[in-house]
mmCIF file with all atom_site columns, C-alpha atoms in Angstrom:
data_model
loop_
_atom_site.group_PDB
_atom_site.id
_atom_site.type_symbol
_atom_site.label_atom_id
_atom_site.label_alt_id
_atom_site.label_comp_id
_atom_site.label_asym_id
_atom_site.label_entity_id
_atom_site.label_seq_id
_atom_site.pdbx_PDB_ins_code
_atom_site.Cartn_x
_atom_site.Cartn_y
_atom_site.Cartn_z
_atom_site.occupancy
_atom_site.B_iso_or_equiv
_atom_site.pdbx_formal_charge
_atom_site.auth_seq_id
_atom_site.auth_comp_id
_atom_site.auth_asym_id
_atom_site.auth_atom_id
_atom_site.pdbx_PDB_model_num
ATOM 1   C CA . MET A 1 1   ? 74.208 120.189 88.153  1.00 0.00 ? 1   MET A CA 1
ATOM 2   C CA . LYS A 1 2   ? 72.053 122.136 90.554  1.00 0.00 ? 2   LYS A CA 1
ATOM 3   C CA . LEU A 1 3   ? 68.585 121.725 92.019  1.00 0.00 ? 3   LEU A CA 1
ATOM 4   C CA . PHE A 1 4   ? 66.091 124.565 91.918  1.00 0.00 ? 4   PHE A CA 1
ATOM 5   C CA . ASN A 1 5   ? 64.611 124.305 95.387  1.00 0.00 ? 5   ASN A CA 1
ATOM 6   C CA . LEU A 1 6   ? 62.280 126.023 97.843  1.00 0.00 ? 6   LEU A CA 1
ATOM 7   C CA . THR A 1 7   ? 62.570 124.734 101.383 1.00 0.00 ? 7   THR A CA 1
ATOM 8   C CA . LEU A 1 8   ? 58.837 124.527 102.133 1.00 0.00 ? 8   LEU A CA 1
ATOM 9   C CA . SER A 1 9   ? 58.015 122.514 99.010  1.00 0.00 ? 9   SER A CA 1
ATOM 10  C CA . PRO A 1 10  ? 57.333 118.865 99.896  1.00 0.00 ? 10  PRO A CA 1
ATOM 11  C CA . TYR A 1 11  ? 58.330 117.843 96.390  1.00 0.00 ? 11  TYR A CA 1
ATOM 12  C CA . ALA A 1 12  ? 61.672 119.606 96.664  1.00 0.00 ? 12  ALA A CA 1
ATOM 13  C CA . ALA A 1 13  ? 62.053 118.035 100.117 1.00 0.00 ? 13  ALA A CA 1
ATOM 14  C CA . ARG A 1 14  ? 61.693 114.622 98.479  1.00 0.00 ? 14  ARG A CA 1
ATOM 15  C CA . CYS A 1 15  ? 64.752 115.328 96.352  1.00 0.00 ? 15  CYS A CA 1
ATOM 16  C CA . ARG A 1 16  ? 66.699 116.898 99.213  1.00 0.00 ? 16  ARG A CA 1
ATOM 17  C CA . LEU A 1 17  ? 66.128 113.804 101.315 1.00 0.00 ? 17  LEU A CA 1
ATOM 18  C CA . GLN A 1 18  ? 67.585 111.613 98.580  1.00 0.00 ? 18  GLN A CA 1
ATOM 19  C CA . ILE A 1 19  ? 70.513 113.996 98.087  1.00 0.00 ? 19  ILE A CA 1
ATOM 20  C CA . TYR A 1 20  ? 71.334 114.011 101.811 1.00 0.00 ? 20  TYR A CA 1
ATOM 21  C CA . ALA A 1 21  ? 70.922 110.245 102.180 1.00 0.00 ? 21  ALA A CA 1
ATOM 22  C CA . LYS A 1 22  ? 73.292 109.641 99.274  1.00 0.00 ? 22  LYS A CA 1
ATOM 23  C CA . GLY A 1 23  ? 75.763 112.312 100.380 1.00 0.00 ? 23  GLY A CA 1
ATOM 24  C CA . LEU A 1 24  ? 75.667 114.073 97.017  1.00 0.00 ? 24  LEU A CA 1
ATOM 25  C CA . ASP A 1 25  ? 77.471 117.379 96.579  1.00 0.00 ? 25  ASP A CA 1
ATOM 26  C CA . LEU A 1 26  ? 74.637 119.005 94.647  1.00 0.00 ? 26  LEU A CA 1
ATOM 27  C CA . PRO A 1 27  ? 73.974 122.754 94.984  1.00 0.00 ? 27  PRO A CA 1
ATOM 28  C CA . LEU A 1 28  ? 70.492 123.746 96.106  1.00 0.00 ? 28  LEU A CA 1
ATOM 29  C CA . VAL A 1 29  ? 69.446 127.131 94.709  1.00 0.00 ? 29  VAL A CA 1
ATOM 30  C CA . GLU A 1 30  ? 66.251 129.144 94.611  1.00 0.00 ? 30  GLU A CA 1
ATOM 31  C CA . PRO A 1 31  ? 64.631 129.609 91.209  1.00 0.00 ? 31  PRO A CA 1
ATOM 32  C CA . PRO A 1 32  ? 65.953 132.630 89.291  1.00 0.00 ? 32  PRO A CA 1
ATOM 33  C CA . ALA A 1 33  ? 62.463 134.163 89.319  1.00 0.00 ? 33  ALA A CA 1
ATOM 34  C CA . GLU A 1 34  ? 59.040 133.599 90.899  1.00 0.00 ? 34  GLU A CA 1
ATOM 35  C CA . LEU A 1 35  ? 57.316 130.262 90.412  1.00 0.00 ? 35  LEU A CA 1
ATOM 36  C CA . GLY A 1 36  ? 55.131 130.286 87.346  1.00 0.00 ? 36  GLY A CA 1
ATOM 37  C CA . SER A 1 37  ? 56.668 133.501 86.029  1.00 0.00 ? 37  SER A CA 1
ATOM 38  C CA . PRO A 1 38  ? 57.636 133.827 82.371  1.00 0.00 ? 38  PRO A CA 1
ATOM 39  C CA . ALA A 1 39  ? 61.253 134.342 83.416  1.00 0.00 ? 39  ALA A CA 1
ATOM 40  C CA . TYR A 1 40  ? 61.351 131.053 85.328  1.00 0.00 ? 40  TYR A CA 1
ATOM 41  C CA . LYS A 1 41  ? 59.372 129.199 82.668  1.00 0.00 ? 41  LYS A CA 1
ATOM 42  C CA . ALA A 1 42  ? 62.045 130.221 80.187  1.00 0.00 ? 42  ALA A CA 1
ATOM 43  C CA . VAL A 1 43  ? 64.407 128.058 82.260  1.00 0.00 ? 43  VAL A CA 1
ATOM 44  C CA . ASN A 1 44  ? 61.957 125.394 83.440  1.00 0.00 ? 44  ASN A CA 1
ATOM 45  C CA . PRO A 1 45  ? 58.763 125.119 81.345  1.00 0.00 ? 45  PRO A CA 1
ATOM 46  C CA . THR A 1 46  ? 56.676 123.789 84.275  1.00 0.00 ? 46  THR A CA 1
ATOM 47  C CA . GLY A 1 47  ? 57.486 126.871 86.344  1.00 0.00 ? 47  GLY A CA 1
ATOM 48  C CA . LYS A 1 48  ? 57.602 124.716 89.481  1.00 0.00 ? 48  LYS A CA 1
ATOM 49  C CA . VAL A 1 49  ? 60.102 123.273 91.937  1.00 0.00 ? 49  VAL A CA 1
ATOM 50  C CA . PRO A 1 50  ? 62.009 121.119 92.108  1.00 0.00 ? 50  PRO A CA 1
ATOM 51  C CA . ALA A 1 51  ? 63.833 121.150 88.807  1.00 0.00 ? 51  ALA A CA 1
ATOM 52  C CA . LEU A 1 52  ? 67.267 119.725 88.133  1.00 0.00 ? 52  LEU A CA 1
ATOM 53  C CA . GLN A 1 53  ? 69.473 121.784 85.847  1.00 0.00 ? 53  GLN A CA 1
ATOM 54  C CA . LEU A 1 54  ? 71.963 119.488 84.157  1.00 0.00 ? 54  LEU A CA 1
ATOM 55  C CA . ASP A 1 55  ? 75.533 120.280 83.191  1.00 0.00 ? 55  ASP A CA 1
ATOM 56  C CA . ASP A 1 56  ? 74.513 121.055 79.614  1.00 0.00 ? 56  ASP A CA 1
ATOM 57  C CA . GLY A 1 57  ? 72.020 123.665 80.830  1.00 0.00 ? 57  GLY A CA 1
ATOM 58  C CA . SER A 1 58  ? 68.903 121.587 80.121  1.00 0.00 ? 58  SER A CA 1
ATOM 59  C CA . VAL A 1 59  ? 66.350 121.132 82.907  1.00 0.00 ? 59  VAL A CA 1
ATOM 60  C CA . LEU A 1 60  ? 64.670 117.991 84.223  1.00 0.00 ? 60  LEU A CA 1
ATOM 61  C CA . PRO A 1 61  ? 61.415 118.738 86.101  1.00 0.00 ? 61  PRO A CA 1
ATOM 62  C CA . GLU A 1 62  ? 59.194 116.556 88.331  1.00 0.00 ? 62  GLU A CA 1
ATOM 63  C CA . SER A 1 63  ? 60.480 115.264 91.660  1.00 0.00 ? 63  SER A CA 1
ATOM 64  C CA . GLN A 1 64  ? 60.109 111.534 91.066  1.00 0.00 ? 64  GLN A CA 1
ATOM 65  C CA . ALA A 1 65  ? 61.783 111.725 87.660  1.00 0.00 ? 65  ALA A CA 1
ATOM 66  C CA . ILE A 1 66  ? 64.632 113.670 89.266  1.00 0.00 ? 66  ILE A CA 1
ATOM 67  C CA . CYS A 1 67  ? 64.975 111.052 91.993  1.00 0.00 ? 67  CYS A CA 1
ATOM 68  C CA . GLU A 1 68  ? 65.051 108.210 89.481  1.00 0.00 ? 68  GLU A CA 1
ATOM 69  C CA . TYR A 1 69  ? 67.656 110.052 87.395  1.00 0.00 ? 69  TYR A CA 1
ATOM 70  C CA . LEU A 1 70  ? 69.890 110.717 90.393  1.00 0.00 ? 70  LEU A CA 1
ATOM 71  C CA . GLU A 1 71  ? 69.561 107.090 91.414  1.00 0.00 ? 71  GLU A CA 1
ATOM 72  C CA . ASP A 1 72  ? 70.696 105.997 87.957  1.00 0.00 ? 72  ASP A CA 1
ATOM 73  C CA . ARG A 1 73  ? 73.595 108.455 87.964  1.00 0.00 ? 73  ARG A CA 1
ATOM 74  C CA . PHE A 1 74  ? 74.692 107.773 91.536  1.00 0.00 ? 74  PHE A CA 1
ATOM 75  C CA . PRO A 1 75  ? 73.620 104.215 92.380  1.00 0.00 ? 75  PRO A CA 1
ATOM 76  C CA . GLU A 1 76  ? 75.440 103.977 95.731  1.00 0.00 ? 76  GLU A CA 1
ATOM 77  C CA . PRO A 1 77  ? 74.186 103.895 98.396  1.00 0.00 ? 77  PRO A CA 1
ATOM 78  C CA . ALA A 1 78  ? 71.150 102.381 96.730  1.00 0.00 ? 78  ALA A CA 1
ATOM 79  C CA . LEU A 1 79  ? 67.730 103.850 97.475  1.00 0.00 ? 79  LEU A CA 1
ATOM 80  C CA . ARG A 1 80  ? 65.945 101.345 95.257  1.00 0.00 ? 80  ARG A CA 1
ATOM 81  C CA . PRO A 1 81  ? 65.420 97.764  96.468  1.00 0.00 ? 81  PRO A CA 1
ATOM 82  C CA . ALA A 1 82  ? 67.265 95.052  94.565  1.00 0.00 ? 82  ALA A CA 1
ATOM 83  C CA . ASP A 1 83  ? 64.229 92.767  94.529  1.00 0.00 ? 83  ASP A CA 1
ATOM 84  C CA . PRO A 1 84  ? 61.967 93.512  91.504  1.00 0.00 ? 84  PRO A CA 1
ATOM 85  C CA . LEU A 1 85  ? 58.736 93.171  93.488  1.00 0.00 ? 85  LEU A CA 1
ATOM 86  C CA . GLU A 1 86  ? 59.946 95.436  96.276  1.00 0.00 ? 86  GLU A CA 1
ATOM 87  C CA . ARG A 1 87  ? 61.111 97.937  93.670  1.00 0.00 ? 87  ARG A CA 1
ATOM 88  C CA . ALA A 1 88  ? 57.645 97.882  92.102  1.00 0.00 ? 88  ALA A CA 1
ATOM 89  C CA . ARG A 1 89  ? 56.059 98.427  95.532  1.00 0.00 ? 89  ARG A CA 1
ATOM 90  C CA . MET A 1 90  ? 58.408 101.359 96.072  1.00 0.00 ? 90  MET A CA 1
ATOM 91  C CA . ARG A 1 91  ? 57.089 102.920 92.861  1.00 0.00 ? 91  ARG A CA 1
ATOM 92  C CA . VAL A 1 92  ? 53.481 102.207 93.854  1.00 0.00 ? 92  VAL A CA 1
ATOM 93  C CA . LEU A 1 93  ? 53.976 104.182 97.069  1.00 0.00 ? 93  LEU A CA 1
ATOM 94  C CA . ALA A 1 94  ? 55.638 107.092 95.267  1.00 0.00 ? 94  ALA A CA 1
ATOM 95  C CA . ARG A 1 95  ? 52.792 107.107 92.746  1.00 0.00 ? 95  ARG A CA 1
ATOM 96  C CA . PHE A 1 96  ? 50.234 106.927 95.558  1.00 0.00 ? 96  PHE A CA 1
ATOM 97  C CA . VAL A 1 97  ? 51.749 110.005 97.175  1.00 0.00 ? 97  VAL A CA 1
ATOM 98  C CA . ASP A 1 98  ? 51.562 112.054 93.989  1.00 0.00 ? 98  ASP A CA 1
ATOM 99  C CA . LEU A 1 99  ? 48.088 111.007 92.891  1.00 0.00 ? 99  LEU A CA 1
ATOM 100 C CA . TYR A 1 100 ? 46.173 110.548 96.147  1.00 0.00 ? 100 TYR A CA 1
ATOM 101 C CA . LEU A 1 101 ? 47.851 111.624 99.381  1.00 0.00 ? 101 LEU A CA 1
ATOM 102 C CA . ALA A 1 102 ? 49.415 114.884 98.193  1.00 0.00 ? 102 ALA A CA 1
ATOM 103 C CA . PRO A 1 103 ? 46.205 116.412 96.751  1.00 0.00 ? 103 PRO A CA 1
ATOM 104 C CA . ALA A 1 104 ? 44.299 115.655 99.959  1.00 0.00 ? 104 ALA A CA 1
ATOM 105 C CA . LEU A 1 105 ? 46.937 117.149 102.243 1.00 0.00 ? 105 LEU A CA 1
ATOM 106 C CA . THR A 1 106 ? 47.578 120.115 99.965  1.00 0.00 ? 106 THR A CA 1
ATOM 107 C CA . SER A 1 107 ? 43.920 121.092 100.231 1.00 0.00 ? 107 SER A CA 1
ATOM 108 C CA . LEU A 1 108 ? 44.359 121.264 104.018 1.00 0.00 ? 108 LEU A CA 1
ATOM 109 C CA . PHE A 1 109 ? 47.571 123.240 103.781 1.00 0.00 ? 109 PHE A CA 1
ATOM 110 C CA . GLY A 1 110 ? 45.566 125.906 101.988 1.00 0.00 ? 110 GLY A CA 1
ATOM 111 C CA . GLN A 1 111 ? 43.357 126.164 105.091 1.00 0.00 ? 111 GLN A CA 1
ATOM 112 C CA . ALA A 1 112 ? 46.224 126.737 107.522 1.00 0.00 ? 112 ALA A CA 1
ATOM 113 C CA . ASN A 1 113 ? 45.462 130.433 108.079 1.00 0.00 ? 113 ASN A CA 1
ATOM 114 C CA . PRO A 1 114 ? 42.697 130.659 110.729 1.00 0.00 ? 114 PRO A CA 1
ATOM 115 C CA . LYS A 1 115 ? 41.673 134.093 109.394 1.00 0.00 ? 115 LYS A CA 1
ATOM 116 C CA . THR A 1 116 ? 40.660 132.714 106.003 1.00 0.00 ? 116 THR A CA 1
ATOM 117 C CA . ARG A 1 117 ? 39.815 129.131 106.949 1.00 0.00 ? 117 ARG A CA 1
ATOM 118 C CA . ASP A 1 118 ? 36.638 127.599 105.495 1.00 0.00 ? 118 ASP A CA 1
ATOM 119 C CA . PRO A 1 119 ? 35.211 124.964 107.900 1.00 0.00 ? 119 PRO A CA 1
ATOM 120 C CA . ALA A 1 120 ? 33.389 123.193 105.083 1.00 0.00 ? 120 ALA A CA 1
ATOM 121 C CA . LEU A 1 121 ? 36.571 122.845 103.036 1.00 0.00 ? 121 LEU A CA 1
ATOM 122 C CA . VAL A 1 122 ? 38.476 121.697 106.134 1.00 0.00 ? 122 VAL A CA 1
ATOM 123 C CA . ALA A 1 123 ? 35.896 118.989 106.814 1.00 0.00 ? 123 ALA A CA 1
ATOM 124 C CA . LYS A 1 124 ? 35.989 117.841 103.199 1.00 0.00 ? 124 LYS A CA 1
ATOM 125 C CA . GLY A 1 125 ? 39.795 117.846 103.155 1.00 0.00 ? 125 GLY A CA 1
ATOM 126 C CA . LEU A 1 126 ? 40.042 115.911 106.409 1.00 0.00 ? 126 LEU A CA 1
ATOM 127 C CA . GLU A 1 127 ? 37.601 113.288 105.172 1.00 0.00 ? 127 GLU A CA 1
ATOM 128 C CA . GLU A 1 128 ? 39.619 112.741 101.995 1.00 0.00 ? 128 GLU A CA 1
ATOM 129 C CA . THR A 1 129 ? 42.931 112.798 103.875 1.00 0.00 ? 129 THR A CA 1
ATOM 130 C CA . HIS A 1 130 ? 41.821 110.102 106.310 1.00 0.00 ? 130 HIS A CA 1
ATOM 131 C CA . LYS A 1 131 ? 40.564 108.020 103.405 1.00 0.00 ? 131 LYS A CA 1
ATOM 132 C CA . GLN A 1 132 ? 44.003 108.167 101.799 1.00 0.00 ? 132 GLN A CA 1
ATOM 133 C CA . LEU A 1 133 ? 45.800 107.547 105.094 1.00 0.00 ? 133 LEU A CA 1
ATOM 134 C CA . ASP A 1 134 ? 43.747 104.393 105.580 1.00 0.00 ? 134 ASP A CA 1
ATOM 135 C CA . LEU A 1 135 ? 44.794 103.273 102.110 1.00 0.00 ? 135 LEU A CA 1
ATOM 136 C CA . LEU A 1 136 ? 48.415 104.075 102.919 1.00 0.00 ? 136 LEU A CA 1
ATOM 137 C CA . GLU A 1 137 ? 48.148 101.863 105.995 1.00 0.00 ? 137 GLU A CA 1
ATOM 138 C CA . GLN A 1 138 ? 47.257 98.981  103.666 1.00 0.00 ? 138 GLN A CA 1
ATOM 139 C CA . LEU A 1 139 ? 49.981 99.753  101.124 1.00 0.00 ? 139 LEU A CA 1
ATOM 140 C CA . LEU A 1 140 ? 52.864 99.981  103.589 1.00 0.00 ? 140 LEU A CA 1
ATOM 141 C CA . GLY A 1 141 ? 55.000 96.879  103.885 1.00 0.00 ? 141 GLY A CA 1
ATOM 142 C CA . SER A 1 142 ? 55.906 95.044  107.060 1.00 0.00 ? 142 SER A CA 1
ATOM 143 C CA . GLY A 1 143 ? 58.685 97.534  107.727 1.00 0.00 ? 143 GLY A CA 1
ATOM 144 C CA . PRO A 1 144 ? 60.667 98.860  109.284 1.00 0.00 ? 144 PRO A CA 1
ATOM 145 C CA . TYR A 1 145 ? 60.866 101.299 106.336 1.00 0.00 ? 145 TYR A CA 1
ATOM 146 C CA . ALA A 1 146 ? 58.182 101.907 103.713 1.00 0.00 ? 146 ALA A CA 1
ATOM 147 C CA . VAL A 1 147 ? 59.556 99.038  101.625 1.00 0.00 ? 147 VAL A CA 1
ATOM 148 C CA . GLY A 1 148 ? 61.922 96.642  103.357 1.00 0.00 ? 148 GLY A CA 1
ATOM 149 C CA . ALA A 1 149 ? 64.738 97.196  105.811 1.00 0.00 ? 149 ALA A CA 1
ATOM 150 C CA . SER A 1 150 ? 66.322 100.423 104.540 1.00 0.00 ? 150 SER A CA 1
ATOM 151 C CA . LEU A 1 151 ? 65.484 103.883 103.267 1.00 0.00 ? 151 LEU A CA 1
ATOM 152 C CA . SER A 1 152 ? 64.190 103.984 99.685  1.00 0.00 ? 152 SER A CA 1
ATOM 153 C CA . LEU A 1 153 ? 62.660 106.436 97.248  1.00 0.00 ? 153 LEU A CA 1
ATOM 154 C CA . ALA A 1 154 ? 59.286 105.453 98.719  1.00 0.00 ? 154 ALA A CA 1
ATOM 155 C CA . ASP A 1 155 ? 60.348 106.971 102.031 1.00 0.00 ? 155 ASP A CA 1
ATOM 156 C CA . CYS A 1 156 ? 61.675 110.045 100.213 1.00 0.00 ? 156 CYS A CA 1
ATOM 157 C CA . ALA A 1 157 ? 58.226 110.552 98.687  1.00 0.00 ? 157 ALA A CA 1
ATOM 158 C CA . LEU A 1 158 ? 56.276 109.857 101.874 1.00 0.00 ? 158 LEU A CA 1
ATOM 159 C CA . VAL A 1 159 ? 58.299 111.704 104.515 1.00 0.00 ? 159 VAL A CA 1
ATOM 160 C CA . PRO A 1 160 ? 57.509 115.324 103.522 1.00 0.00 ? 160 PRO A CA 1
ATOM 161 C CA . PHE A 1 161 ? 53.774 114.681 103.365 1.00 0.00 ? 161 PHE A CA 1
ATOM 162 C CA . ALA A 1 162 ? 53.766 112.635 106.571 1.00 0.00 ? 162 ALA A CA 1
ATOM 163 C CA . HIS A 1 163 ? 55.636 115.505 108.185 1.00 0.00 ? 163 HIS A CA 1
ATOM 164 C CA . PHE A 1 164 ? 53.078 118.048 107.037 1.00 0.00 ? 164 PHE A CA 1
ATOM 165 C CA . GLY A 1 165 ? 50.243 115.732 108.027 1.00 0.00 ? 165 GLY A CA 1
ATOM 166 C CA . THR A 1 166 ? 51.482 115.448 111.593 1.00 0.00 ? 166 THR A CA 1
ATOM 167 C CA . ARG A 1 167 ? 51.610 119.256 111.753 1.00 0.00 ? 167 ARG A CA 1
ATOM 168 C CA . ALA A 1 168 ? 48.555 120.274 109.733 1.00 0.00 ? 168 ALA A CA 1
ATOM 169 C CA . LEU A 1 169 ? 45.944 117.901 111.118 1.00 0.00 ? 169 LEU A CA 1
ATOM 170 C CA . PRO A 1 170 ? 46.422 118.873 114.798 1.00 0.00 ? 170 PRO A CA 1
ATOM 171 C CA . MET A 1 171 ? 46.604 122.538 113.706 1.00 0.00 ? 171 MET A CA 1
ATOM 172 C CA . LEU A 1 172 ? 43.110 122.090 112.269 1.00 0.00 ? 172 LEU A CA 1
ATOM 173 C CA . GLY A 1 173 ? 41.774 120.437 115.431 1.00 0.00 ? 173 GLY A CA 1
ATOM 174 C CA . ASP A 1 174 ? 42.134 116.869 114.177 1.00 0.00 ? 174 ASP A CA 1
ATOM 175 C CA . LYS A 1 175 ? 44.186 114.009 115.627 1.00 0.00 ? 175 LYS A CA 1
ATOM 176 C CA . ASP A 1 176 ? 47.726 112.975 114.789 1.00 0.00 ? 176 ASP A CA 1
ATOM 177 C CA . PRO A 1 177 ? 47.397 110.946 111.567 1.00 0.00 ? 177 PRO A CA 1
ATOM 178 C CA . THR A 1 178 ? 49.518 108.081 112.940 1.00 0.00 ? 178 THR A CA 1
ATOM 179 C CA . LEU A 1 179 ? 47.051 107.364 115.760 1.00 0.00 ? 179 LEU A CA 1
ATOM 180 C CA . GLY A 1 180 ? 45.083 104.179 115.144 1.00 0.00 ? 180 GLY A CA 1
ATOM 181 C CA . ARG A 1 181 ? 47.263 103.215 112.179 1.00 0.00 ? 181 ARG A CA 1
ATOM 182 C CA . ARG A 1 182 ? 49.732 100.650 113.444 1.00 0.00 ? 182 ARG A CA 1
ATOM 183 C CA . LYS A 1 183 ? 51.957 100.293 110.388 1.00 0.00 ? 183 LYS A CA 1
ATOM 184 C CA . LEU A 1 184 ? 52.026 104.021 109.699 1.00 0.00 ? 184 LEU A CA 1
ATOM 185 C CA . ALA A 1 185 ? 52.958 104.782 113.309 1.00 0.00 ? 185 ALA A CA 1
ATOM 186 C CA . ALA A 1 186 ? 55.744 102.181 113.335 1.00 0.00 ? 186 ALA A CA 1
ATOM 187 C CA . TRP A 1 187 ? 57.126 103.430 110.025 1.00 0.00 ? 187 TRP A CA 1
ATOM 188 C CA . TRP A 1 188 ? 57.041 107.055 111.169 1.00 0.00 ? 188 TRP A CA 1
ATOM 189 C CA . LYS A 1 189 ? 58.902 106.227 114.375 1.00 0.00 ? 189 LYS A CA 1
ATOM 190 C CA . THR A 1 190 ? 61.575 104.343 112.434 1.00 0.00 ? 190 THR A CA 1
ATOM 191 C CA . VAL A 1 191 ? 62.105 106.737 109.560 1.00 0.00 ? 191 VAL A CA 1
ATOM 192 C CA . GLN A 1 192 ? 62.497 109.783 111.812 1.00 0.00 ? 192 GLN A CA 1
ATOM 193 C CA . GLY A 1 193 ? 65.594 108.133 113.254 1.00 0.00 ? 193 GLY A CA 1
ATOM 194 C CA . HIS A 1 194 ? 67.404 108.440 109.920 1.00 0.00 ? 194 HIS A CA 1
ATOM 195 C CA . ALA A 1 195 ? 69.834 111.394 109.894 1.00 0.00 ? 195 ALA A CA 1
ATOM 196 C CA . ALA A 1 196 ? 68.767 112.597 106.431 1.00 0.00 ? 196 ALA A CA 1
ATOM 197 C CA . VAL A 1 197 ? 65.101 112.534 107.451 1.00 0.00 ? 197 VAL A CA 1
ATOM 198 C CA . ALA A 1 198 ? 65.837 114.488 110.627 1.00 0.00 ? 198 ALA A CA 1
ATOM 199 C CA . ARG A 1 199 ? 67.677 117.108 108.576 1.00 0.00 ? 199 ARG A CA 1
ATOM 200 C CA . VAL A 1 200 ? 64.763 117.528 106.166 1.00 0.00 ? 200 VAL A CA 1
ATOM 201 C CA . GLN A 1 201 ? 62.305 117.745 109.053 1.00 0.00 ? 201 GLN A CA 1
ATOM 202 C CA . GLN A 1 202 ? 64.301 120.544 110.651 1.00 0.00 ? 202 GLN A CA 1
ATOM 203 C CA . GLU A 1 203 ? 64.288 122.422 107.353 1.00 0.00 ? 203 GLU A CA 1
ATOM 204 C CA . LEU A 1 204 ? 60.549 121.955 106.855 1.00 0.00 ? 204 LEU A CA 1
ATOM 205 C CA . ASP A 1 205 ? 59.723 123.027 110.412 1.00 0.00 ? 205 ASP A CA 1
ATOM 206 C CA . ALA A 1 206 ? 61.822 126.178 110.078 1.00 0.00 ? 206 ALA A CA 1
ATOM 207 C CA . ALA A 1 207 ? 60.198 127.049 106.733 1.00 0.00 ? 207 ALA A CA 1
ATOM 208 C CA . LEU A 1 208 ? 56.722 126.312 108.105 1.00 0.00 ? 208 LEU A CA 1
ATOM 209 C CA . ALA A 1 209 ? 57.345 128.552 111.108 1.00 0.00 ? 209 ALA A CA 1
ATOM 210 C CA . GLU A 1 210 ? 58.273 131.408 108.762 1.00 0.00 ? 210 GLU A CA 1
ATOM 211 C CA . TYR A 1 211 ? 55.156 130.747 106.688 1.00 0.00 ? 211 TYR A CA 1
ATOM 212 C CA . VAL A 1 212 ? 52.886 130.788 109.743 1.00 0.00 ? 212 VAL A CA 1
ATOM 213 C CA . LYS A 1 213 ? 54.377 134.089 110.920 1.00 0.00 ? 213 LYS A CA 1
ATOM 214 C CA . GLY A 1 214 ? 52.643 135.683 107.965 1.00 0.00 ? 214 GLY A CA 1
ATOM 215 C CA . PHE A 1 215 ? 49.240 134.847 109.445 1.00 0.00 ? 215 PHE A CA 1
ATOM 216 C CA . ALA A 1 216 ? 49.753 137.485 112.144 1.00 0.00 ? 216 ALA A CA 1
ATOM 217 C CA . ALA A 1 217 ? 50.284 140.271 109.632 1.00 0.00 ? 217 ALA A CA 1
#
């Protein structure tokens, strides 16, 4: 197996975090052609990353499906809670990221370049992002992790977008998203202490720095 991966992708980062936390020996490779290109779609019909190429050559797309598959294949150490209700809450948070938090933050990421920034779109994106962050504050459990006492697939889904949020919002003149959100701030402090999270953060920061360099061109 191998994972088609681009370092800056928060969805690929979700899978990398799981892979690192579980200590899996799984190659991470760039797609064989540009995202969305016919050549890459011939391998992965979605044309996106991440995508898991299985041993038989078939490809499994979509980050959460990949994470669930890897969890089924390699159940130890477990990144799904044993309790059915906590497991359901884990899936609620992962679903929340994909449907609500990610679209809001992605709209802001598109405004990162100050040369092409649209103040109206920034204001709209910030309003929606704070709305979703307030909802996240309600959905988070009592900690210390997103669901319960250890890292789970909920954390894997949340970390990349929380990471980008703490970078993007101040970059756009807004406040750190953890300020004024007690549960979110406590979770963020805890989860950053996990070695796999720290590794993913270093990767994302390095990729983001390279991306921002392009603004000066």
